[in-house]
PDB file of C-alpha atoms in Angstrom:
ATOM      1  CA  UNK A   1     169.616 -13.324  53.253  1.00  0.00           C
ATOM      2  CA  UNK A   2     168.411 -15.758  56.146  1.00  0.00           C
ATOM      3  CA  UNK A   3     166.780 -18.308  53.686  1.00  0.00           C
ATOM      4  CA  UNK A   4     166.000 -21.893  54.915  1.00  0.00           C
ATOM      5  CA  UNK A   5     164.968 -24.462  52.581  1.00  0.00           C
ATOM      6  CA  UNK A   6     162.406 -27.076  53.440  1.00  0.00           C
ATOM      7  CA  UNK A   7     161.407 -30.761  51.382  1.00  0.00           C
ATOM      8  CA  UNK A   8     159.026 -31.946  50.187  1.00  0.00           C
ATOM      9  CA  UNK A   9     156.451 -29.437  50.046  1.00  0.00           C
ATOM     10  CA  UNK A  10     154.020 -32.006  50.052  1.00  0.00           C
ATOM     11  CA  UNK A  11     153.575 -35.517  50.587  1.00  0.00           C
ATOM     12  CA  UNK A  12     151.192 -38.531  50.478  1.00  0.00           C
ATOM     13  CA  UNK A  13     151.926 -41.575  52.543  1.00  0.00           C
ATOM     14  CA  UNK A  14     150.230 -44.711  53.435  1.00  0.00           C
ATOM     15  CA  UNK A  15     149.464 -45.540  57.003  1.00  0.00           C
ATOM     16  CA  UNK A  16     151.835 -47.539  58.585  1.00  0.00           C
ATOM     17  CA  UNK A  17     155.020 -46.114  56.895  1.00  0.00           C
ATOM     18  CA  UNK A  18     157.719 -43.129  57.659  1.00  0.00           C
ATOM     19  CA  UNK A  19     157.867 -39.824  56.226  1.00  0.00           C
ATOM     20  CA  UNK A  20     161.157 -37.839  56.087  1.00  0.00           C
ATOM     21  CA  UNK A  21     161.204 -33.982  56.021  1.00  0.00           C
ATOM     22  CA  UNK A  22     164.126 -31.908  55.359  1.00  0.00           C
ATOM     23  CA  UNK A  23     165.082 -28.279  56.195  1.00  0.00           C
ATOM     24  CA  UNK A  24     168.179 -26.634  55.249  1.00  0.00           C
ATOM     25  CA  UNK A  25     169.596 -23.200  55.908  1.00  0.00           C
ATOM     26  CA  UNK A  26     170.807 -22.125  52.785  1.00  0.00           C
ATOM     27  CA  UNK A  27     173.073 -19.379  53.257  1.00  0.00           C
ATOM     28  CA  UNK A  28     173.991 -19.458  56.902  1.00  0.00           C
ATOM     29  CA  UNK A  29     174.584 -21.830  60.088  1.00  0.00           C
ATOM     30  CA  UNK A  30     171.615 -22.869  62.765  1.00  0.00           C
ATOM     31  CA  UNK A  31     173.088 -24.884  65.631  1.00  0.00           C
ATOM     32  CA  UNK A  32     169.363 -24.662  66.550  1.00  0.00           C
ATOM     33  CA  UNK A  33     166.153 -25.011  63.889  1.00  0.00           C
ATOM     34  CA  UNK A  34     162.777 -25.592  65.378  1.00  0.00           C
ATOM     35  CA  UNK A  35     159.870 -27.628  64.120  1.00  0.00           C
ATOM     36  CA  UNK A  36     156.257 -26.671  64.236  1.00  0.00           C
ATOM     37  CA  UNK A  37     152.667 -28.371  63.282  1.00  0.00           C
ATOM     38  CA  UNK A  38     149.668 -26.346  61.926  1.00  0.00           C
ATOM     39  CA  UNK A  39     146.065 -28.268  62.072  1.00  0.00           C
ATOM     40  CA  UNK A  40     143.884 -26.555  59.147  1.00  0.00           C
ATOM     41  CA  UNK A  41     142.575 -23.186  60.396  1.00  0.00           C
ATOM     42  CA  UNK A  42     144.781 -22.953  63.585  1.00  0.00           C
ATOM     43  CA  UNK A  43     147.942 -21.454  64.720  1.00  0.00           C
ATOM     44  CA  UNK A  44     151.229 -23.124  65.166  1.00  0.00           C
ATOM     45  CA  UNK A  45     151.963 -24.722  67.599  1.00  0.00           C
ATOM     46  CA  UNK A  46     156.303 -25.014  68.417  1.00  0.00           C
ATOM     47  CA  UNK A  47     156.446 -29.430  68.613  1.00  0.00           C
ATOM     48  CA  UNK A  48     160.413 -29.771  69.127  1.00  0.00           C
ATOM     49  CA  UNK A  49     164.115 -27.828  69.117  1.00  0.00           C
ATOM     50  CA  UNK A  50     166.405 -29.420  67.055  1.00  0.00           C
ATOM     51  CA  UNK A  51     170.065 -29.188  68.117  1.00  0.00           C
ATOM     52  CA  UNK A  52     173.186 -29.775  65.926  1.00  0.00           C
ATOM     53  CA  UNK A  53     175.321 -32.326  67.631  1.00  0.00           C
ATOM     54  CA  UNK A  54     172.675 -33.743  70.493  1.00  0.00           C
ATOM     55  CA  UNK A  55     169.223 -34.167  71.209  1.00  0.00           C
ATOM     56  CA  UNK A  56     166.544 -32.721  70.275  1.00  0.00           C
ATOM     57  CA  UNK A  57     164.063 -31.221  73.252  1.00  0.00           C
ATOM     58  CA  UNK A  58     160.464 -31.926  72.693  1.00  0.00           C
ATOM     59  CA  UNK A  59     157.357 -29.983  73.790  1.00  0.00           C
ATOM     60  CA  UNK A  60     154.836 -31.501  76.008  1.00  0.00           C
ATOM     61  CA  UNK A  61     152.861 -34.147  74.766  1.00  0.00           C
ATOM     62  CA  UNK A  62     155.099 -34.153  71.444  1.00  0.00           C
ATOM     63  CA  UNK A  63     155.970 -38.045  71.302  1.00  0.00           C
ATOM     64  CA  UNK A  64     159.582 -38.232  70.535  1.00  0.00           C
ATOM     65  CA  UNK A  65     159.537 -41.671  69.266  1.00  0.00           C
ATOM     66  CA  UNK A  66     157.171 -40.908  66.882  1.00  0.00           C
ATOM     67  CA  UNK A  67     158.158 -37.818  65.886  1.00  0.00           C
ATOM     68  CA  UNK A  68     162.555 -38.357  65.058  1.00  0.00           C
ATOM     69  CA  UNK A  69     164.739 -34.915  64.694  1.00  0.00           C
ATOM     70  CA  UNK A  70     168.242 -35.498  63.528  1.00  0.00           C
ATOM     71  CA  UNK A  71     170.812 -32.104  62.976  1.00  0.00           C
ATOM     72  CA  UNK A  72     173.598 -33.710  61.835  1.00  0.00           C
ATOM     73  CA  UNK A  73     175.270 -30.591  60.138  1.00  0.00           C
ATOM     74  CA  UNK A  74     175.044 -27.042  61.417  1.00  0.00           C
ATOM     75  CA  UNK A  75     172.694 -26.635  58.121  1.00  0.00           C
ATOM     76  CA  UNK A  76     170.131 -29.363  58.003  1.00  0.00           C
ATOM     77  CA  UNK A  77     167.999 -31.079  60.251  1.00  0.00           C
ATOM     78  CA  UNK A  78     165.206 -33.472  59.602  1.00  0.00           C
ATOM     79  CA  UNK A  79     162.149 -34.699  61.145  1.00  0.00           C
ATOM     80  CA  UNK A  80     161.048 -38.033  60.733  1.00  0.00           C
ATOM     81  CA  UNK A  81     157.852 -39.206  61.252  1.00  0.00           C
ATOM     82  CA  UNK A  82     157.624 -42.694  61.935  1.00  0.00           C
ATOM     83  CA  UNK A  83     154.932 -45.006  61.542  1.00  0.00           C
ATOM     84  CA  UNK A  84     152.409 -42.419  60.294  1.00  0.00           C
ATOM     85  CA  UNK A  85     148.732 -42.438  60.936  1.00  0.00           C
ATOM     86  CA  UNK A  86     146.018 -40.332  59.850  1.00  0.00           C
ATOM     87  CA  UNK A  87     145.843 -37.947  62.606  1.00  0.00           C
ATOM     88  CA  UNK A  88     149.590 -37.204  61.683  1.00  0.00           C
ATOM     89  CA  UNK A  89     148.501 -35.522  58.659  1.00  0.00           C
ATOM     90  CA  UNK A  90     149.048 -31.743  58.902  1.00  0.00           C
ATOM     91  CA  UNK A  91     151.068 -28.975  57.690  1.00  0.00           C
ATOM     92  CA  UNK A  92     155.102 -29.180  59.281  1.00  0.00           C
ATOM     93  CA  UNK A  93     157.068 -26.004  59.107  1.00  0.00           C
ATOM     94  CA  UNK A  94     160.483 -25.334  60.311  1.00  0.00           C
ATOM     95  CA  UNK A  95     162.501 -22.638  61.541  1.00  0.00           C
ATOM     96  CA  UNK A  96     165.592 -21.411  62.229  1.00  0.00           C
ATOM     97  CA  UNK A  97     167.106 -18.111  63.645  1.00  0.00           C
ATOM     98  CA  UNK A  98     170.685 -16.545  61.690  1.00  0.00           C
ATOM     99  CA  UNK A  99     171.938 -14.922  65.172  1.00  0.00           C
ATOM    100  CA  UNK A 100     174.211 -12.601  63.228  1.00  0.00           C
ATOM    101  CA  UNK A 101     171.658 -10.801  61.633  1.00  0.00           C
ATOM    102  CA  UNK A 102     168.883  -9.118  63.514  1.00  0.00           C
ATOM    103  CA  UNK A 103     165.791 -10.890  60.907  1.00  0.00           C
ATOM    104  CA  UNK A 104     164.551 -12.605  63.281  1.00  0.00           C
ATOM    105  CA  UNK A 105     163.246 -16.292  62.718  1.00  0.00           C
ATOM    106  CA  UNK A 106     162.870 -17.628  59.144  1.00  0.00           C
ATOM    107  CA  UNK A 107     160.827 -20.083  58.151  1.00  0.00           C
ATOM    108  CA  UNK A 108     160.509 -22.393  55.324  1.00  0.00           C
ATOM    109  CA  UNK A 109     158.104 -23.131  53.157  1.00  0.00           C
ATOM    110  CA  UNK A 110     156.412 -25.834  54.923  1.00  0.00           C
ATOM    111  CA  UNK A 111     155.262 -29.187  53.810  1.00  0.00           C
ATOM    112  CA  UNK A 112     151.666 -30.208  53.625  1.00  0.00           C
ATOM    113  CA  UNK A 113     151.654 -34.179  55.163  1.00  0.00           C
ATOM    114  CA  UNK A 114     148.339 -36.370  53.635  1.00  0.00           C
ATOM    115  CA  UNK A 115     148.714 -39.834  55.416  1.00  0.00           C
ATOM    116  CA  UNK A 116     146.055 -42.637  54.020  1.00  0.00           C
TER     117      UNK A 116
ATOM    118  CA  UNK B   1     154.763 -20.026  79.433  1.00  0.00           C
ATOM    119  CA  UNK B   2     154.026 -16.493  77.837  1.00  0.00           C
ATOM    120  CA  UNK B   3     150.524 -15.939  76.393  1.00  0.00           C
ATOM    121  CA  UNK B   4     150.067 -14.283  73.145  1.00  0.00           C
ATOM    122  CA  UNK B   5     146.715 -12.340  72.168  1.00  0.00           C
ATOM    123  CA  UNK B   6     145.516 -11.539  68.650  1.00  0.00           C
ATOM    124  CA  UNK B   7     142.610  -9.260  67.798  1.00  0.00           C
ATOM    125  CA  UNK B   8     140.518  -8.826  65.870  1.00  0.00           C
ATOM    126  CA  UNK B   9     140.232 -12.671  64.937  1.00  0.00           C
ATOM    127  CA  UNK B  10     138.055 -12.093  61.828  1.00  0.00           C
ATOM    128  CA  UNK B  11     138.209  -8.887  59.695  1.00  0.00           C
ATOM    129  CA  UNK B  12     136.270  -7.810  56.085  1.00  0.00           C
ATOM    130  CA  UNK B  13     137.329  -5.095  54.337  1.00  0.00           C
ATOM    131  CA  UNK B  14     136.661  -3.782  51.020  1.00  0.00           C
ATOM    132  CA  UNK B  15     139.896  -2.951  48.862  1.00  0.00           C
ATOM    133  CA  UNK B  16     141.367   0.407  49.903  1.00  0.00           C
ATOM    134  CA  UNK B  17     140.355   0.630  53.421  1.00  0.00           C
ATOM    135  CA  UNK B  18     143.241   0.474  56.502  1.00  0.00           C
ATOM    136  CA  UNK B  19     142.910  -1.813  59.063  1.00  0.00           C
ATOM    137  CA  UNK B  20     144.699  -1.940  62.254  1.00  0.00           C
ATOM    138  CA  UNK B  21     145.879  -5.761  64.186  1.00  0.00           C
ATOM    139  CA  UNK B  22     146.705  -5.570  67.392  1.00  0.00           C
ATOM    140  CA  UNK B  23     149.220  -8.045  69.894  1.00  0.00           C
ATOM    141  CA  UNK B  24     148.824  -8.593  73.048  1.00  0.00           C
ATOM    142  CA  UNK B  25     151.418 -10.498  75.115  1.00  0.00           C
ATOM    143  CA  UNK B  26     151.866 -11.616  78.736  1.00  0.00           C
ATOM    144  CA  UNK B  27     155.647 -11.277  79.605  1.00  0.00           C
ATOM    145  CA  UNK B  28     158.467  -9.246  78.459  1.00  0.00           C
ATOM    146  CA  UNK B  29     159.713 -10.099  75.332  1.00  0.00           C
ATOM    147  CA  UNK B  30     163.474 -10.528  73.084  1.00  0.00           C
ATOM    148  CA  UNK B  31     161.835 -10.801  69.870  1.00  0.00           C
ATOM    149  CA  UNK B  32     158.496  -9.918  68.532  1.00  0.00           C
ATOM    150  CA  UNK B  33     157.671 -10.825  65.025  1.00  0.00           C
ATOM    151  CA  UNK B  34     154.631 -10.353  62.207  1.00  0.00           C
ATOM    152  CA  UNK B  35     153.799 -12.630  59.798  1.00  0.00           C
ATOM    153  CA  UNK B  36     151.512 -13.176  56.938  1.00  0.00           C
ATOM    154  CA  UNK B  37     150.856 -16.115  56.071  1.00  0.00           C
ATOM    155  CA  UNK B  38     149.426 -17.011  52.213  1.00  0.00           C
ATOM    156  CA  UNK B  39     147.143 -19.248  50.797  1.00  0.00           C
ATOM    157  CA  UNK B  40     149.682 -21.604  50.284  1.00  0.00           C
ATOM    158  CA  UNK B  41     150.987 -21.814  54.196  1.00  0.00           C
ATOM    159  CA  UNK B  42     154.225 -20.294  53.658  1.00  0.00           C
ATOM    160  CA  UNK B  43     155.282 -17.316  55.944  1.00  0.00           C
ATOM    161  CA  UNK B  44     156.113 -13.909  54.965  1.00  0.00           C
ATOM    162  CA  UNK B  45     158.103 -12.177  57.625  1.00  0.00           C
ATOM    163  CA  UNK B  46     156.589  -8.905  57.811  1.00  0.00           C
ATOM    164  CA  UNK B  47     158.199  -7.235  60.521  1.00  0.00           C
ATOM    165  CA  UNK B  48     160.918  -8.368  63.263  1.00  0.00           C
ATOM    166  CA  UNK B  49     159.859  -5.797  65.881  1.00  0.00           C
ATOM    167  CA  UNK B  50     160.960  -6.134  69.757  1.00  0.00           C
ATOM    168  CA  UNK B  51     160.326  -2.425  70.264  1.00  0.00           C
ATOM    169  CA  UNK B  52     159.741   0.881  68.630  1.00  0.00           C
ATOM    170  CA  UNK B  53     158.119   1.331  65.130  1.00  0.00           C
ATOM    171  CA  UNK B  54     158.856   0.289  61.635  1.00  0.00           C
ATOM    172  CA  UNK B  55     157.607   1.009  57.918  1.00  0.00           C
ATOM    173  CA  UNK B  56     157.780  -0.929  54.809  1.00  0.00           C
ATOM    174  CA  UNK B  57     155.663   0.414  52.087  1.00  0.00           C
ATOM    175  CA  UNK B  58     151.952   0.132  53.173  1.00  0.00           C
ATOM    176  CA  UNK B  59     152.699  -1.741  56.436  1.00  0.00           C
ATOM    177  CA  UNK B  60     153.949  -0.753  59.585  1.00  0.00           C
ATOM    178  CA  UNK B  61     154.201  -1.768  62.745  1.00  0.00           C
ATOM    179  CA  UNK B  62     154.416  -0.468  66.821  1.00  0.00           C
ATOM    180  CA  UNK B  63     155.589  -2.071  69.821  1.00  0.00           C
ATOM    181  CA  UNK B  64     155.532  -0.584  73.078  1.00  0.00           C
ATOM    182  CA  UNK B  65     157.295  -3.546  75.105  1.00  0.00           C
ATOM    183  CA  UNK B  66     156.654  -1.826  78.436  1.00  0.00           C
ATOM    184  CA  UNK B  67     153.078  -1.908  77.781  1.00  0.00           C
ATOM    185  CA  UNK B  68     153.224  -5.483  76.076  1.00  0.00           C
ATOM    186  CA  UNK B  69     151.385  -5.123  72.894  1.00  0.00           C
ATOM    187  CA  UNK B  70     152.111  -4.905  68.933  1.00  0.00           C
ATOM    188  CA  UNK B  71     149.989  -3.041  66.549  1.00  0.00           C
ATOM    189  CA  UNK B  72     150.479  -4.124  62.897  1.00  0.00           C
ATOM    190  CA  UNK B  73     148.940  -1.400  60.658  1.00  0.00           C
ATOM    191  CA  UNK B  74     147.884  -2.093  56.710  1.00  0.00           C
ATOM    192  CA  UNK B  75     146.977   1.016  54.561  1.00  0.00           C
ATOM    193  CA  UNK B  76     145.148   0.966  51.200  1.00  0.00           C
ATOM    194  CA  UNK B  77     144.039  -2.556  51.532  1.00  0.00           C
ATOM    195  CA  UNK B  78     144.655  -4.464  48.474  1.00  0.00           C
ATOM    196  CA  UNK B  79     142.940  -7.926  47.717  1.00  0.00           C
ATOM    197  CA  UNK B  80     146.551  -9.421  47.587  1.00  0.00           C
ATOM    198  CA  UNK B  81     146.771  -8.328  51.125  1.00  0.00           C
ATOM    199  CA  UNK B  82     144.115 -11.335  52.471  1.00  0.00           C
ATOM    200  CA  UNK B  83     145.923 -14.272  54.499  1.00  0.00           C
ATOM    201  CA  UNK B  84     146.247 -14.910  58.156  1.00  0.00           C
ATOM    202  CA  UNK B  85     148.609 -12.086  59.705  1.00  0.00           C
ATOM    203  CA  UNK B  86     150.505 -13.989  62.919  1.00  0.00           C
ATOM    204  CA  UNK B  87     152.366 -12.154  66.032  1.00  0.00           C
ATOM    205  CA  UNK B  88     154.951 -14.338  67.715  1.00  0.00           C
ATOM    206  CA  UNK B  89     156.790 -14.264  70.011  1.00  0.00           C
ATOM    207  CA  UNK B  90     159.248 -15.245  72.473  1.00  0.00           C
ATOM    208  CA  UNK B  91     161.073 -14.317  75.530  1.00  0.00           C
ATOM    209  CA  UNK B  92     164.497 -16.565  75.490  1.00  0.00           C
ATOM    210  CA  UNK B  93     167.385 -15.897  72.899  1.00  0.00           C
ATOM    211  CA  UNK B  94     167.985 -17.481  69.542  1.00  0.00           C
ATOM    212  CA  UNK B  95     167.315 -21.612  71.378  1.00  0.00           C
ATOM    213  CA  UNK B  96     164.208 -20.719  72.073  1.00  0.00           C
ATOM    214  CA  UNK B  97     161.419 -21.086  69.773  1.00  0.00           C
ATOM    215  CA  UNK B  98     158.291 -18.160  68.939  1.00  0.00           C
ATOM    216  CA  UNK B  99     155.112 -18.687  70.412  1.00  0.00           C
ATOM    217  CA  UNK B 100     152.085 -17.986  67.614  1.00  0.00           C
ATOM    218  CA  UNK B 101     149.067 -15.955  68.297  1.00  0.00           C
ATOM    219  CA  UNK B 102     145.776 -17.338  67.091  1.00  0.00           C
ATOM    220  CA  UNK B 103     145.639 -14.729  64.173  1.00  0.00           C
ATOM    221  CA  UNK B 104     143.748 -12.561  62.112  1.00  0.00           C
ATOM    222  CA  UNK B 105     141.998 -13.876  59.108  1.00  0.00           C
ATOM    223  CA  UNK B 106     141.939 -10.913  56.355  1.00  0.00           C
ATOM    224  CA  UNK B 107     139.779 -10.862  53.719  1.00  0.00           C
ATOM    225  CA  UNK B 108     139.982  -8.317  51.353  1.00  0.00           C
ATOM    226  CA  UNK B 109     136.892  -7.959  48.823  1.00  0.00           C
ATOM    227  CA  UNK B 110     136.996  -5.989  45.619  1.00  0.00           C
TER     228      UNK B 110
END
């Protein structure tokens, strides 16, 4: 149980254009998924807090224009980025939390972000 | 916010050995969580372990929340077992999100 889906596992982009990433929880309802970046060889690090219905919260320094959440449905929310440069490339992951069960936090699989 | 600590941050073994990854956090926490994470980037959920102790196969896993630190405990290292092993945590309900530890980079060798 708890699973959450995320798409694409990996993409390639040229600079200059808009990525969109997708994470679904397949088999219950998130009012809240999370989104997180991993740099090669370091933790993650929690950028933003998606929530169904309004805004999204972002951490510090996380640019929110840059970096578009949209939880339209209690089971998916997306992260756009926008505009993507190289330093954007690195390895998105999101999360979400199934409050009924005691799991914990599940993530997804993560998708791997090349921009050229 | 709260701090997490993971030690050791490196750690060869040969296959068969146990190994023991310790946790430290700065505040009291509502969830407490293990991970390994595989070559690929996708994380396992080990453990979800606010308090008290847990066992699944060769793994387990203390907290003692009053003393704020996790100990995540592998037995009869395999090579399969290599990966980064992550402690997160956080100290809010389900809208908050987990703050990562650094790691532990395994390495298992035949």
């Amino acid at each position: 149980g708890a699973v959450v889906s995320q798409h694409p596992s990996r993409v390639i982009c040229k600079s200059g254009t808009s990525v969109k990433i997708e994470c679904r929880s397949l088999d219950f309802q998130a009012t809240t998924m999370f989104w997180y970046r991993q740099f090669p060889k370091q933790s993650l690090m929690l950028m933003a807090t998606s929530n169904e219905g309004s805004k999204a919260t972002y951490e510090q320094g996380v640019e929110k224009d840059k970096f578009l959440i949209n939880h339209a449905s209690l089971t998916l929310s997306t992260l756009t980025v926008t505009s993507a440069h190289p330093e954007d490339s690195s390895f998105y992951i999101c999360s979400a939390r199934d409050i009924g069960r005691r799991y914990g936090y599940t993530f997804g699989s993560g998708t791997r972000l090349t921009v050229v | 916010g709260i701090q997490v600590e993971q030690s050791p941050p490196d750690l060869i073994l040969q296959e068969g050995a146990n190994s023991t990854l310790r946790c430290n956090f700065s505040d009291s926490v509502n969830n407490l969580q293990w991970f390994h994470q595989n070559p690929w980037g996708q994380l396992i959920n080990l453990f979800y372990i606010p308090s008290g102790t847990k066992q699944n196969g060769r793994l387990s896993a203390t907290t003692v929340a009053t003393e704020r630190y996790s100990l995540l405990y592998i037995s009869s290292s395999q090579t399969t077992d290599s990966g980064v092993y992550f402690c997160a945590v956080n100290s809010g309900g389900g809208a908050d999100g987990l703050t990562f530890g650094k790691g532990t980079h395994l390495i298992i060798q035949p």
